Amino acid sequence: GLRFRSNERGGQEIVIDREKESFLLYSPSERTVYRAPYAKAPARLRRLVAEPEQFLRARLDARAERRNVHGRPRDGYRLRGGSLGDSLPEVSIWMSRDTATGLPHWVSVASPTDTIWIEFRNWGLTRSPRPADLTLSAPRGTREAPLDPRELLERGGSGESR
């Protein structure tokens, strides 16, 4: 499985659990847990859960590139279009690592129409997985609703991803 949680205001939490056949999205601002079958999770995320080795062995054709992020130059790498399984070759992906940990810190995903900047401030990596690692942080009794993944972008309203 895979769990992602944004600590930013308005951020969301996602859990994809292949064993339990579930795809969950918790939106604290809406006080709702959205639930869908695993098969409805985005294909790239399902592929990452099912075949992590394929993702890690992908031919990235990374080229060193320096970019300004929040006014500071940062060393990073531009990845070959489509190298992360994206079906759109015109998507540009740039990554910069945290000098202390070596893990990704800044990621930029850009297309001709939009750019998304992602900052990873901390990572939680465990040596061995536990079922509790795939548990949402939603308080007990949080309202649940069905999730149609096509509605993920529509609910944001402002067009901003969290």
Short mmCIF file of C-alpha atoms in Angstrom, two decimals:
data_model
loop_
_atom_site.label_atom_id
_atom_site.label_comp_id
_atom_site.label_asym_id
_atom_site.label_seq_id
_atom_site.Cartn_x
_atom_site.Cartn_y
_atom_site.Cartn_z
CA GLY A 1 0.00 0.00 0.00
CA LEU A 2 0.83 3.67 -0.05
CA ARG A 3 -0.03 6.51 2.31
CA PHE A 4 0.45 10.23 1.66
CA ARG A 5 -0.50 13.01 4.06
CA SER A 6 -0.17 16.73 3.51
CA ASN A 7 0.34 18.76 6.67
CA GLU A 8 -0.49 22.04 4.95
CA ARG A 9 -3.70 23.94 5.66
CA GLY A 10 -6.38 22.41 3.45
CA GLY A 11 -4.16 19.38 2.82
CA GLN A 12 -5.51 15.89 2.36
CA GLU A 13 -4.51 12.35 3.18
CA ILE A 14 -4.58 9.44 0.72
CA VAL A 15 -4.35 5.71 1.45
CA ILE A 16 -4.21 3.06 -1.26
CA ASP A 17 -4.35 -0.46 0.16
CA ARG A 18 -4.19 -3.32 -2.34
CA GLU A 19 -4.77 -6.03 0.27
CA LYS A 20 -7.97 -4.40 1.57
CA GLU A 21 -8.96 -3.37 -1.97
CA SER A 22 -9.52 0.24 -0.88
CA PHE A 23 -8.71 3.78 -1.98
CA LEU A 24 -9.36 6.41 0.72
CA LEU A 25 -9.11 10.17 0.69
CA TYR A 26 -9.49 12.10 3.95
CA SER A 27 -10.28 15.78 3.67
CA PRO A 28 -10.03 17.42 7.13
CA SER A 29 -11.46 20.70 5.79
CA GLU A 30 -14.59 18.83 4.63
CA ARG A 31 -14.52 16.52 7.68
CA THR A 32 -15.13 13.60 5.31
CA VAL A 33 -13.46 10.32 4.38
CA TYR A 34 -14.10 9.52 0.73
CA ARG A 35 -14.00 5.80 -0.09
CA ALA A 36 -13.63 3.91 -3.39
CA PRO A 37 -12.50 0.45 -4.48
CA TYR A 38 -8.76 -0.02 -5.11
CA ALA A 39 -9.52 -0.39 -8.83
CA LYS A 40 -10.73 3.24 -8.91
CA ALA A 41 -7.40 4.63 -7.59
CA PRO A 42 -5.30 6.46 -10.21
CA ALA A 43 -3.53 3.92 -12.44
CA ARG A 44 -0.04 5.32 -11.78
CA LEU A 45 -0.48 4.98 -8.03
CA ARG A 46 -1.82 1.43 -8.37
CA ARG A 47 1.21 0.60 -10.54
CA LEU A 48 3.56 2.06 -7.91
CA VAL A 49 1.92 -0.09 -5.22
CA ALA A 50 1.79 -3.26 -7.34
CA GLU A 51 5.18 -2.98 -9.07
CA PRO A 52 7.52 -0.68 -7.11
CA GLU A 53 10.59 -2.35 -8.65
CA GLN A 54 9.51 -1.33 -12.14
CA PHE A 55 9.20 2.28 -11.01
CA LEU A 56 12.62 2.20 -9.31
CA ARG A 57 14.32 0.64 -12.35
CA ALA A 58 12.75 3.00 -14.89
CA ARG A 59 15.06 4.72 -17.37
CA LEU A 60 14.82 8.31 -16.19
CA ASP A 61 17.39 9.94 -18.51
CA ALA A 62 17.96 12.56 -15.81
CA ARG A 63 19.89 15.70 -16.78
CA ALA A 64 21.36 18.07 -14.21
CA GLU A 65 19.52 21.39 -14.11
CA ARG A 66 19.60 24.28 -11.65
CA ARG A 67 16.37 26.18 -10.91
CA ASN A 68 15.31 29.01 -8.65
CA VAL A 69 12.89 27.92 -5.95
CA HIS A 70 11.55 30.65 -3.69
CA GLY A 71 14.37 32.92 -4.83
CA ARG A 72 17.20 30.45 -4.13
CA PRO A 73 19.08 28.46 -6.76
CA ARG A 74 18.71 24.70 -6.26
CA ASP A 75 20.50 21.87 -8.01
CA GLY A 76 18.25 19.18 -9.36
CA TYR A 77 17.45 16.97 -12.33
CA ARG A 78 15.02 17.16 -15.22
CA LEU A 79 13.60 13.72 -15.94
CA ARG A 80 12.81 12.40 -19.39
CA GLY A 81 9.21 13.04 -20.41
CA GLY A 82 7.14 9.92 -19.77
CA SER A 83 9.84 8.33 -17.58
CA LEU A 84 7.57 8.15 -14.56
CA GLY A 85 4.78 6.49 -16.49
CA ASP A 86 3.04 9.67 -17.52
CA SER A 87 1.17 9.23 -20.77
CA LEU A 88 1.82 12.84 -21.80
CA PRO A 89 5.35 13.23 -23.19
CA GLU A 90 5.10 17.03 -22.99
CA VAL A 91 5.01 16.85 -19.18
CA SER A 92 8.24 18.12 -17.65
CA ILE A 93 9.37 16.72 -14.29
CA TRP A 94 12.16 18.30 -12.23
CA MET A 95 13.36 17.04 -8.84
CA SER A 96 15.76 18.37 -6.23
CA ARG A 97 16.95 16.39 -3.24
CA ASP A 98 17.34 17.40 0.39
CA THR A 99 21.08 17.74 0.98
CA ALA A 100 20.81 16.28 4.51
CA THR A 101 18.78 13.14 3.70
CA GLY A 102 19.19 12.63 -0.05
CA LEU A 103 15.42 12.19 -0.37
CA PRO A 104 13.36 14.31 -2.78
CA HIS A 105 12.55 17.75 -1.36
CA TRP A 106 11.24 19.75 -4.34
CA VAL A 107 9.32 18.32 -7.29
CA SER A 108 7.93 20.32 -10.18
CA VAL A 109 5.50 18.81 -12.68
CA ALA A 110 4.79 21.11 -15.60
CA SER A 111 2.69 20.84 -18.72
CA PRO A 112 1.94 23.45 -21.38
CA THR A 113 -1.14 24.51 -19.35
CA ASP A 114 -0.18 24.16 -15.68
CA THR A 115 2.68 23.72 -13.19
CA ILE A 116 2.53 22.03 -9.82
CA TRP A 117 5.25 22.57 -7.20
CA ILE A 118 5.47 20.01 -4.41
CA GLU A 119 7.62 20.42 -1.30
CA PHE A 120 8.33 17.34 0.80
CA ARG A 121 9.30 18.69 4.23
CA ASN A 122 9.62 15.34 5.96
CA TRP A 123 9.43 11.67 5.12
CA GLY A 124 8.26 8.76 7.24
CA LEU A 125 9.95 5.61 6.02
CA THR A 126 9.72 2.41 8.05
CA ARG A 127 12.08 -0.56 7.89
CA SER A 128 9.23 -3.04 7.86
CA PRO A 129 5.59 -2.35 7.01
CA ARG A 130 2.80 -2.64 9.57
CA PRO A 131 -0.95 -2.60 8.91
CA ALA A 132 -1.20 0.57 11.03
CA ASP A 133 0.98 2.38 8.47
CA LEU A 134 -2.02 2.40 6.12
CA THR A 135 -4.48 3.85 8.64
CA LEU A 136 -6.03 7.27 8.04
CA SER A 137 -5.65 9.89 10.75
CA ALA A 138 -9.36 10.78 10.54
CA PRO A 139 -11.06 10.96 13.96
CA ARG A 140 -13.43 8.13 14.82
CA GLY A 141 -16.95 8.84 13.60
CA THR A 142 -15.84 11.02 10.65
CA ARG A 143 -18.50 11.17 7.94
CA GLU A 144 -17.90 8.85 4.96
CA ALA A 145 -18.94 9.32 1.35
CA PRO A 146 -18.31 7.48 -1.92
CA LEU A 147 -15.39 8.74 -3.99
CA ASP A 148 -15.37 9.19 -7.74
CA PRO A 149 -11.69 9.94 -8.51
CA ARG A 150 -12.76 12.10 -11.47
CA GLU A 151 -14.22 14.53 -8.93
CA LEU A 152 -10.88 15.05 -7.14
CA LEU A 153 -9.96 18.08 -9.21
CA GLU A 154 -13.48 19.50 -9.31
CA ARG A 155 -13.78 19.63 -5.49
CA GLY A 156 -10.69 21.87 -5.15
CA GLY A 157 -12.65 24.72 -6.72
CA SER A 158 -9.64 27.05 -6.93
CA GLY A 159 -7.75 24.68 -9.21
CA GLU A 160 -5.02 24.41 -6.57
CA SER A 161 -3.76 20.97 -5.65
CA ARG A 162 -2.94 20.13 -2.06
#
